[in-house]
PDB file of C-alpha atoms in Angstrom:
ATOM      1  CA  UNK A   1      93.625  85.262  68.080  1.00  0.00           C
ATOM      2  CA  UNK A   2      89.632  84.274  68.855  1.00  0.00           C
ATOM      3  CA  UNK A   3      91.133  81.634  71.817  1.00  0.00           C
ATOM      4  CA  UNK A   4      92.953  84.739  72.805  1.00  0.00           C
ATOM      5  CA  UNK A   5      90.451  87.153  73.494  1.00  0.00           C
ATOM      6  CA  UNK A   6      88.063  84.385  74.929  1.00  0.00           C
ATOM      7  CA  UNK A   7      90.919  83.290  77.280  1.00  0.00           C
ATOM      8  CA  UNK A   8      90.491  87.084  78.337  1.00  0.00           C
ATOM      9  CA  UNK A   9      87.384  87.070  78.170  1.00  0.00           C
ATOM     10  CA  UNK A  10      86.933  84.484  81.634  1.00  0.00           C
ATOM     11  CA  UNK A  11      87.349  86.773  83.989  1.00  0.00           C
ATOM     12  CA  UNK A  12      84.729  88.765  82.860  1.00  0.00           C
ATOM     13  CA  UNK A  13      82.140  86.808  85.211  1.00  0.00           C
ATOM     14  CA  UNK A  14      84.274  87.625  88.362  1.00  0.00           C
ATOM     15  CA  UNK A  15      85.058  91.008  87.203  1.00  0.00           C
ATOM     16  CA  UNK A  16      81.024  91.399  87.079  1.00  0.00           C
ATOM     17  CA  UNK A  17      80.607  90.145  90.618  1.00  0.00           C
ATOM     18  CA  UNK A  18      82.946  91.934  91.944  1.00  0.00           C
ATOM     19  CA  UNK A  19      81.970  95.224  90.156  1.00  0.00           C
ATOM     20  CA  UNK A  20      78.196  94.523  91.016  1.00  0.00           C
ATOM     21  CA  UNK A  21      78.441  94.011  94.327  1.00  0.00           C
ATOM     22  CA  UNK A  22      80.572  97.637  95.059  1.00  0.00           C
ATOM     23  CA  UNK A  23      78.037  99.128  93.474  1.00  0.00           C
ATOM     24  CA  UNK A  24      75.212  97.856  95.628  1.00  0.00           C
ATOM     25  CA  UNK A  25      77.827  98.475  98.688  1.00  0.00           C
ATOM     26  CA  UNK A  26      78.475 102.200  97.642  1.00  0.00           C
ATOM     27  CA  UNK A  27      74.758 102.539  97.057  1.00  0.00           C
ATOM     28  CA  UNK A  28      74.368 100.539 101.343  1.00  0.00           C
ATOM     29  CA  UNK A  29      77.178 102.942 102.026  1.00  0.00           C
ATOM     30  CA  UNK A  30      75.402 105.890 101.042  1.00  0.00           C
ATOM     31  CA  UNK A  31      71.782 104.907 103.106  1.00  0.00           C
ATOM     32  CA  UNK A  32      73.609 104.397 105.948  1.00  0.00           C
ATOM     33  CA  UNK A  33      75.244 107.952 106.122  1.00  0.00           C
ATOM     34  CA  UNK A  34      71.764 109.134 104.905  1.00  0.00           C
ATOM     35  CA  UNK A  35      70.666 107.175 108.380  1.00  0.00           C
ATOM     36  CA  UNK A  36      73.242 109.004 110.291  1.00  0.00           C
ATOM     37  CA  UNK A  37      73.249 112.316 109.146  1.00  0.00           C
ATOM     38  CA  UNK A  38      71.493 114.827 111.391  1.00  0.00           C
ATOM     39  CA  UNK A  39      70.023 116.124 108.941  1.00  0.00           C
ATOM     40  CA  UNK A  40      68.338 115.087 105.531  1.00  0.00           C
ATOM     41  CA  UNK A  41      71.505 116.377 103.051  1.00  0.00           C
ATOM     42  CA  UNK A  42      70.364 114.260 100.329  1.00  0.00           C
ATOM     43  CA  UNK A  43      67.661 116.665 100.433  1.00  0.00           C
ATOM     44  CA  UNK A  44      69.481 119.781 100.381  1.00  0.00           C
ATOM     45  CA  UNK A  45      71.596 119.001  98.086  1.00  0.00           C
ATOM     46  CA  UNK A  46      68.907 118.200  95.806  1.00  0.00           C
ATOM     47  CA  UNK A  47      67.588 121.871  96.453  1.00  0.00           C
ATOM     48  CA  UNK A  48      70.819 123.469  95.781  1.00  0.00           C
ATOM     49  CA  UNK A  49      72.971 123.952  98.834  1.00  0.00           C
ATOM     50  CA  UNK A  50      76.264 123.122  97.736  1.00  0.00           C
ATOM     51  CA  UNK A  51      77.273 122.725 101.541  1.00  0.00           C
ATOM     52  CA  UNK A  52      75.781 119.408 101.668  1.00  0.00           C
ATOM     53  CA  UNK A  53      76.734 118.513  97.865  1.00  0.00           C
ATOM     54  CA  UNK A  54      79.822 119.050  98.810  1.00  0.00           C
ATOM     55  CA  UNK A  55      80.158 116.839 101.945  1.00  0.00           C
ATOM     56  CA  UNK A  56      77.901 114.645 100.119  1.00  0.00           C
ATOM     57  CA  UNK A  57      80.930 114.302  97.443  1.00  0.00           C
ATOM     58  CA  UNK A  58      83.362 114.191 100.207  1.00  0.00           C
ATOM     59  CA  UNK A  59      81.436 110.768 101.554  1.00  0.00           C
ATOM     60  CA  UNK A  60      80.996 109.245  98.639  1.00  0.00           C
ATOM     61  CA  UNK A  61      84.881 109.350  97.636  1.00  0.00           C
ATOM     62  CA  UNK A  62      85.858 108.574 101.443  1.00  0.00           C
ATOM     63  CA  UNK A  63      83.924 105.484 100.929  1.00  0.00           C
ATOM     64  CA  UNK A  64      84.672 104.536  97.616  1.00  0.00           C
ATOM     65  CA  UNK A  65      88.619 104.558  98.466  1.00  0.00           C
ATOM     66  CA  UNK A  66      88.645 102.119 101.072  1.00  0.00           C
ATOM     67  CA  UNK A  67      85.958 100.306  98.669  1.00  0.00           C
ATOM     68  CA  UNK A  68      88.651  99.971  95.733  1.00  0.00           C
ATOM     69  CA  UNK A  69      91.187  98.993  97.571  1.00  0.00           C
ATOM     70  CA  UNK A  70      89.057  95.605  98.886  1.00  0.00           C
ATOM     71  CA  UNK A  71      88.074  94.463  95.866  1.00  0.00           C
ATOM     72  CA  UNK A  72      91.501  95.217  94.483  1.00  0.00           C
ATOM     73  CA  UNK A  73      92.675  93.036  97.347  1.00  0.00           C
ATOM     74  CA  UNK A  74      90.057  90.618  98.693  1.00  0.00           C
ATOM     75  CA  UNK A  75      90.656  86.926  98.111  1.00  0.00           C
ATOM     76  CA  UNK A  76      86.850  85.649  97.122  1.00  0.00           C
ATOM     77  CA  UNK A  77      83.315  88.128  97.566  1.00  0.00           C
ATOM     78  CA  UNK A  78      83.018  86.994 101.144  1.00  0.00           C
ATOM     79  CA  UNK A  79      86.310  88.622 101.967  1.00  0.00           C
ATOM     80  CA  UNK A  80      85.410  90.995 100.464  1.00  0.00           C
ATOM     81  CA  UNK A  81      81.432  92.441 101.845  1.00  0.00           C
ATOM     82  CA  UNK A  82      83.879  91.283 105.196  1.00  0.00           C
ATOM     83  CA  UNK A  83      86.625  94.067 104.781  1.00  0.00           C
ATOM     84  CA  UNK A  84      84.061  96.188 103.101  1.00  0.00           C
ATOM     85  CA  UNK A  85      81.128  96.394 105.792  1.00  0.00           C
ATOM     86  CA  UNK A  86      84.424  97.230 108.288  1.00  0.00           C
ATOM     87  CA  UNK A  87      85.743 100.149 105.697  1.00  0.00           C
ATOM     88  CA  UNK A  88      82.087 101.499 105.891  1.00  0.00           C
ATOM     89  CA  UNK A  89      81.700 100.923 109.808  1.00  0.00           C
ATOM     90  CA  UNK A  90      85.238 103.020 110.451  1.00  0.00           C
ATOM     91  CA  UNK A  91      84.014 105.614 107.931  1.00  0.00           C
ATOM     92  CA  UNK A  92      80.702 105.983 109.663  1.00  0.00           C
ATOM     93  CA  UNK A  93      82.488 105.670 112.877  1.00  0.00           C
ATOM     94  CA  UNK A  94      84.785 108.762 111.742  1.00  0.00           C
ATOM     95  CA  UNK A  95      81.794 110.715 110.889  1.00  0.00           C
ATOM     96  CA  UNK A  96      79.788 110.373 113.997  1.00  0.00           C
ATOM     97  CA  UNK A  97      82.993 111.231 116.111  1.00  0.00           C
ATOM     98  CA  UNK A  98      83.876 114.500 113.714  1.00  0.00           C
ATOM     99  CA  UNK A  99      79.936 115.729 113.808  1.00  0.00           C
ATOM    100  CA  UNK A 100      80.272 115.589 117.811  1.00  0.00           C
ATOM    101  CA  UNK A 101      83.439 117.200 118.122  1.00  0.00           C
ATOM    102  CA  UNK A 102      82.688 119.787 115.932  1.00  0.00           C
ATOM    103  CA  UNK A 103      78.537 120.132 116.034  1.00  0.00           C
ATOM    104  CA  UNK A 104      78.816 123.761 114.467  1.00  0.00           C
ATOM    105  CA  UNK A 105      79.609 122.056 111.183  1.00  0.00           C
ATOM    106  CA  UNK A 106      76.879 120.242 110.631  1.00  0.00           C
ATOM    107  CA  UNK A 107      74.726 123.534 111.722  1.00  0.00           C
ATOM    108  CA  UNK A 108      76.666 125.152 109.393  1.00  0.00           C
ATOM    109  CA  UNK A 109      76.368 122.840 106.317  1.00  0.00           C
ATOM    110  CA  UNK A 110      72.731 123.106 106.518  1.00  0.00           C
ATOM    111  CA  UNK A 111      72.762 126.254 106.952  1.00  0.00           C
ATOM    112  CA  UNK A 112      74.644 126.554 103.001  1.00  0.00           C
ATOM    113  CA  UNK A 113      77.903 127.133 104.518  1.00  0.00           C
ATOM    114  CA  UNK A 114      80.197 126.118 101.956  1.00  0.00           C
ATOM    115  CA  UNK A 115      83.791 126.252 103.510  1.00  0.00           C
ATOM    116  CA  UNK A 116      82.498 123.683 106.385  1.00  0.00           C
ATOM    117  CA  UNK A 117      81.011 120.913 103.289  1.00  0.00           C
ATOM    118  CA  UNK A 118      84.276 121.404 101.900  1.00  0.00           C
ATOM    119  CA  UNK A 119      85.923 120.540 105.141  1.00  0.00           C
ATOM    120  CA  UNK A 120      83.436 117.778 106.156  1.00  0.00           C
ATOM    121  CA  UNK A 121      84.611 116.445 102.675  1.00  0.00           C
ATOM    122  CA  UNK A 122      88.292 116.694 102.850  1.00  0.00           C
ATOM    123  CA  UNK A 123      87.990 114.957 106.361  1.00  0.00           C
ATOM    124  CA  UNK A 124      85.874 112.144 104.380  1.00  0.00           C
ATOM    125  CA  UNK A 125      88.604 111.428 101.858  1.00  0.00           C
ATOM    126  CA  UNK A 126      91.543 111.987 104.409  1.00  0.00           C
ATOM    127  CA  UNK A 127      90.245 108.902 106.316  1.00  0.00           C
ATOM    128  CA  UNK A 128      89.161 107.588 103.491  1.00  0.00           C
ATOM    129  CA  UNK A 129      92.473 107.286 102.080  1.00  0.00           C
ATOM    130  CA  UNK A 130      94.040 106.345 105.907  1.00  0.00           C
ATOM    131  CA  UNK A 131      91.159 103.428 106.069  1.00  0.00           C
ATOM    132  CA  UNK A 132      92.215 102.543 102.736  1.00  0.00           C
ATOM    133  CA  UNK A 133      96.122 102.542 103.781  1.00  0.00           C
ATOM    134  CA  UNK A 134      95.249 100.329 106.588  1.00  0.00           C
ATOM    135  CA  UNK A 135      93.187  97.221 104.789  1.00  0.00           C
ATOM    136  CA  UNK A 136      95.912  94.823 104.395  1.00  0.00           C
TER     137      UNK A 136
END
C-alpha cells in the first residue's frame, strides 16, 4: 500500500510546476489587461462598481479557459508558456477589437453600468471557450 501511494505520489513535482506556473500566467494575464484597459478597473472594482467587477470576472474566466486546456494538453512547460502566451495574446487581441467596435461600453462600465460588464464578460468567456476549442 505505502509503494502505492508513493508511486502516486511522483507526479506531484510536475503537477506543482505545472500548477505554479498558471498561476503566475493568470496573475501576467491579468497585468496585461490591467495594461490595456482604458481605464484603471482594478480600481473601480475595488471601490464598488460592479460594472468593472463584473468584466473583471468575465476576463479572468476567458483567460483561465484557454489556460486549462494547455496545461491539460501541453507536452513539457515550454509548450506550454508557448500555447499559453498565444491564448493570452488572442484574448487580449479580442478585447482591444470589442472595446473599438463598441467604445460606449467601456464608457459605460466605468460609468457603473452593469448590463455592459456583464456583456464585456460573457464576450470574455465566449472567446474564451472558442480560444480554448481551438488549442489543439
Amino acid at each position: 500500500m505505502t509503494t502505492e501511494i508513493l508511486d502516486s505520489l511522483a507526479g506531484l513535482p510536475y503537477y506543482a510546476s505545472y500548477f505554479g506556473i498558471a498561476v503566475v500566467l493568470l496573475t501576467l494575464g491579468l497585468a496585461a489587461y490591467g495594461a490595456v484597459a482604458p481605464y484603471a478597473e482594478f480600481r473601480r472594482a475595488r471601490e464598488g462598481n460592479a460594472a468593472a467587477a463584473a468584466t473583471l470576472a468575465g476576463v479572468v474566466l476567458g483567460f483561465a479557459l484557454p489556460l486549462a486546456r494547455v496545461v491539460a494538453q501541453s507536452a513539457s512547460l515550454l509548450d506550454m508558456l508557448l500555447w499559453s502566451v498565444i491564448a493570452l495574446a488572442v484574448q487580449l487581441g479580442a478585447f482591444v477589437i470589442v472595446r473599438t467596435m463598441v467604445p460606449a461600453l467601456g464608457r459605460n462600465v466605468e460609468a457603473g453600468e452593469v448590463a455592459s460588464g456583464v456583456l464585456l464578460a460573457a464576450i470574455a468567456v465566449a472567446l474564451g471557450l472558442v480560444n480554448a476549442a481551438s488549442i489543439g
